[in-house]
């Protein structure tokens, strides 16, 4: 095999990668120097992609009711049940729940089958939880869902404002581009986030506003733009809604942001005084009961100043998933048709029906994600197909969603593994080919279409997602319309349909690619759309929109408080989001020991004053309750969060930490325009979890915990687990044997029941098989050291004298711990991130940990200065 060019399957930056055979047949993954998104760089997740490949844990054959079967019987069953359900209960009794991680070709056929042939628009996607508010905001302003920004704008900007975006952890390569611009041209960086994040470390200003108050902040900016005489009158002359929008912005009496007035004025002055300003926004904006209004509040400021669609300026929604954009292009949302055509527009419908030769095209919008799963719960949807997403863990009110899927008459899940909260509930499981095993295209945040290419054979019977869909379509009698030999054919059809959309004056037109040969498709280089026969170039600088009449619209918006209301029973507001080294429900990143070392268990950030009042000590466990669910999480006491607010990451599931399923806590409240859930502002109560014991386990083999709290992760020599329970077991040795599945192994037990301490080691043929440490309080252990011991012949609680405790891993590429870095800073007098890199290599590969190293330097030198 020679080197294969492909695209990273994680975030919407869409970095190019090179796949090449490495030692012992393992694939190596490096950055593609020729890809415009990353020019060779990769973040920690991209750098560890090779760790996540391999057949362990993969779903290798179709399963019906838990039993392996062949493709024919599984596909026949799916086709028969969907056909039967439509025939008996009508088209709207079936639904498809898709994903912004599907390839464009997979997505296109799923959308075509549902909307064109089954006759229902009940196909929605996890992008509803992700980008829907941006889509709705763009459509209100521009008449279509067009992202005006490009990555080059970040390089050319003099001010980058990051609103509700933890760019350093969630789009690390873009963050590095912003920091490079800062170094090269002095670009100022402003972060607008209720929480202090790693992104704030490289920022000039952090506006730590109250959760949900962004509309007020940007309405204030619009008023200041007007009062400061910064309106671009020539541009606004061709804009609708200016006066009403300004009036709405200026009528606010209240300031809900909680921000210091001087700080806000400084921000307004910088924004107004800097022509080249890019306002980047992400989930802190979208995932809100007023998400669409937040989007328009931001767009309004750029439109009023004419700072849009020109080099170095514009509003810029950065997409989360690798193909969130592609999904929007094919019409993966329940309220879109295809190629940015509208389901409510009869002319658009007629054109698509004609192009597809569709027997019964859906005529009205379908159910959006949250409504869709409510319809499942109520039995209105009786057959459901879930592809490439894990809704039982990631939709709000996740416990109710889990129950709904379990109770659904017929559920099909296409996944690469059977070990997910959703796959465990399926009637039929279809094995999917994974990244690096399949071909297709994805569109990144700046509209660049890139190829994903296969470098490996799919294991067992796994087949690509597009094939699952077309085979079911064929069995339902639609073979002629789904007779695709491969992704290239699907892509050509999609590109041709986009030409029809272009004929209607739509933005998404890639008809210039409709005649690619298979060879051209194979070689397709990263290409930014539009690639039209009619027109190309940038959008909106000419003041033209896609509304009838062609004028851009400003939209009057008013601040509203988050939907869920505080009260004495639920006094906290719960914010949720992501960590640096994990991807969503961890079915891939969780397989990598180095990615699991950065943050190995679910946690909740809680302000020191709140912790004191609740009696929560550092590293103890906290029980959170909301009107919809309950969770137990590790307390991280920090003033990064504001008093009265909590932050918890979304990544842990029934597989990795059943009491840490954060979406069980999140209310199913949605934005009235976009239907996107308010995932960052649930009301919540907190109290200490009364743990009788805390434990830490390492093992060469699988660990099977059953205590009230547990969190499982991969480690360099097998597995590691954090444990805690409300009741102390009578016999630790018996409990540990069950935990490790080691009924026979030779045990070494040290226990001090009076003090609640126990230490157990199990040996197998002289080597350490597993060990368990127990204490009455959170355990101070050298965890990163202990995780290296299973399968060796040592066990001491302490690191050997010649091997100091490295502390928690910060740099996952080189496995460098916090203590190692702090010691080097102190003993070698290191002053900069570069100096730390030169001494320890930390931060010199992917660079994702550089903000955290900078924070360590600041703390260490701050401490010295204080001494
Ligand atoms: N490491 C990693 N990277 C990822 C992903 C991953 O799982 N892991 N997932 C990808 C996906 S799909 C997505 S969508 C993106 C998400 O990327 P981001 O949106 O950057 O990530 P989040 O952590 O969800 O949320 C961003 C910030 O919004 C803030 N926030 C909460 N409420 C408000 C508010 O009312 N106003 C403002 N201004 N801010 C608020 C939170 O404090 C948080 O720091 O990341 C992508 N990249
Ligand atoms: N509380 C809270 N909840 C959130 C969010 C938040 O910020 N806070 N963020 C929301 C956002 S922005 C998003 S995007 C969602 C993400 O949520 P999900 O999409 O539900 O999470 P993933 O873990 O990415 O799920 C992807 C699934 O696809 C499987 N898979 C991997 N590769 C393939 C393949 O090639 N084919 C198929 N068929 N399957 C495959 C994986 O094993 C996994 O089960 O979560 C949302 N939920
Ligand atoms: S920034 Fe990281 S996760 Fe995102 S595409 Fe690039 S390498 Fe992949
Ligand atoms: Mo997302």
PDB file of N, CA and C in Angstrom, residues 30 32 44 58 85 130 150 190 233 351 368 389 467 470 533 678 748:
ATOM      1  N   UNK A  30      -0.469  10.945   9.724  1.00  0.00           N
ATOM      2  CA  UNK A  30       0.227  12.226   9.914  1.00  0.00           C
ATOM      3  C   UNK A  30      -0.548  13.322   9.180  1.00  0.00           C
ATOM      4  N   UNK A  32      -1.462  16.229   6.553  1.00  0.00           N
ATOM      5  CA  UNK A  32      -1.189  16.422   5.132  1.00  0.00           C
ATOM      6  C   UNK A  32      -0.702  17.857   4.907  1.00  0.00           C
ATOM      7  N   UNK A  44      -4.257  16.813  19.163  1.00  0.00           N
ATOM      8  CA  UNK A  44      -4.021  15.572  19.914  1.00  0.00           C
ATOM      9  C   UNK A  44      -4.915  14.437  19.413  1.00  0.00           C
ATOM     10  N   UNK A  58     -15.216  -4.183  17.561  1.00  0.00           N
ATOM     11  CA  UNK A  58     -16.002  -3.849  16.375  1.00  0.00           C
ATOM     12  C   UNK A  58     -17.181  -4.799  16.201  1.00  0.00           C
ATOM     13  N   UNK A  85     -44.793  -0.993   7.979  1.00  0.00           N
ATOM     14  CA  UNK A  85     -45.182   0.102   8.867  1.00  0.00           C
ATOM     15  C   UNK A  85     -45.770   1.262   8.060  1.00  0.00           C
ATOM     16  N   UNK A 130     -26.685  20.724  17.217  1.00  0.00           N
ATOM     17  CA  UNK A 130     -25.343  21.247  16.962  1.00  0.00           C
ATOM     18  C   UNK A 130     -25.393  22.545  16.163  1.00  0.00           C
ATOM     19  N   UNK A 150     -14.266  32.200   5.863  1.00  0.00           N
ATOM     20  CA  UNK A 150     -13.294  31.198   5.421  1.00  0.00           C
ATOM     21  C   UNK A 150     -12.127  31.203   6.411  1.00  0.00           C
ATOM     22  N   UNK A 190     -10.659  38.100  21.615  1.00  0.00           N
ATOM     23  CA  UNK A 190     -11.623  38.303  22.705  1.00  0.00           C
ATOM     24  C   UNK A 190     -12.453  37.043  22.849  1.00  0.00           C
ATOM     25  N   UNK A 233     -23.299  53.099   5.738  1.00  0.00           N
ATOM     26  CA  UNK A 233     -24.589  53.558   5.194  1.00  0.00           C
ATOM     27  C   UNK A 233     -24.834  53.026   3.791  1.00  0.00           C
ATOM     28  N   UNK A 351     -39.317  20.262  -8.783  1.00  0.00           N
ATOM     29  CA  UNK A 351     -38.044  20.018  -9.462  1.00  0.00           C
ATOM     30  C   UNK A 351     -37.338  18.798  -8.883  1.00  0.00           C
ATOM     31  N   UNK A 368     -38.414  17.335  14.161  1.00  0.00           N
ATOM     32  CA  UNK A 368     -37.043  17.648  14.552  1.00  0.00           C
ATOM     33  C   UNK A 368     -36.631  16.749  15.714  1.00  0.00           C
ATOM     34  N   UNK A 389     -24.799   7.760  15.125  1.00  0.00           N
ATOM     35  CA  UNK A 389     -24.999   8.673  16.243  1.00  0.00           C
ATOM     36  C   UNK A 389     -25.552   7.879  17.416  1.00  0.00           C
ATOM     37  N   UNK A 467     -24.241   1.845   1.519  1.00  0.00           N
ATOM     38  CA  UNK A 467     -24.634   0.521   1.034  1.00  0.00           C
ATOM     39  C   UNK A 467     -25.811  -0.017   1.874  1.00  0.00           C
ATOM     40  N   UNK A 470     -28.878   1.811   0.431  1.00  0.00           N
ATOM     41  CA  UNK A 470     -29.300   1.457  -0.931  1.00  0.00           C
ATOM     42  C   UNK A 470     -29.798   0.005  -0.998  1.00  0.00           C
ATOM     43  N   UNK A 533     -21.399  26.234 -12.628  1.00  0.00           N
ATOM     44  CA  UNK A 533     -21.223  26.624 -14.024  1.00  0.00           C
ATOM     45  C   UNK A 533     -21.578  28.110 -14.152  1.00  0.00           C
ATOM     46  N   UNK A 678     -31.574  23.387  24.367  1.00  0.00           N
ATOM     47  CA  UNK A 678     -30.773  24.271  25.224  1.00  0.00           C
ATOM     48  C   UNK A 678     -29.880  23.393  26.109  1.00  0.00           C
ATOM     49  N   UNK A 748      -2.680 -10.908  47.113  1.00  0.00           N
ATOM     50  CA  UNK A 748      -1.891 -10.326  48.190  1.00  0.00           C
ATOM     51  C   UNK A 748      -2.781  -9.223  48.747  1.00  0.00           C
TER      52      UNK A 748
END
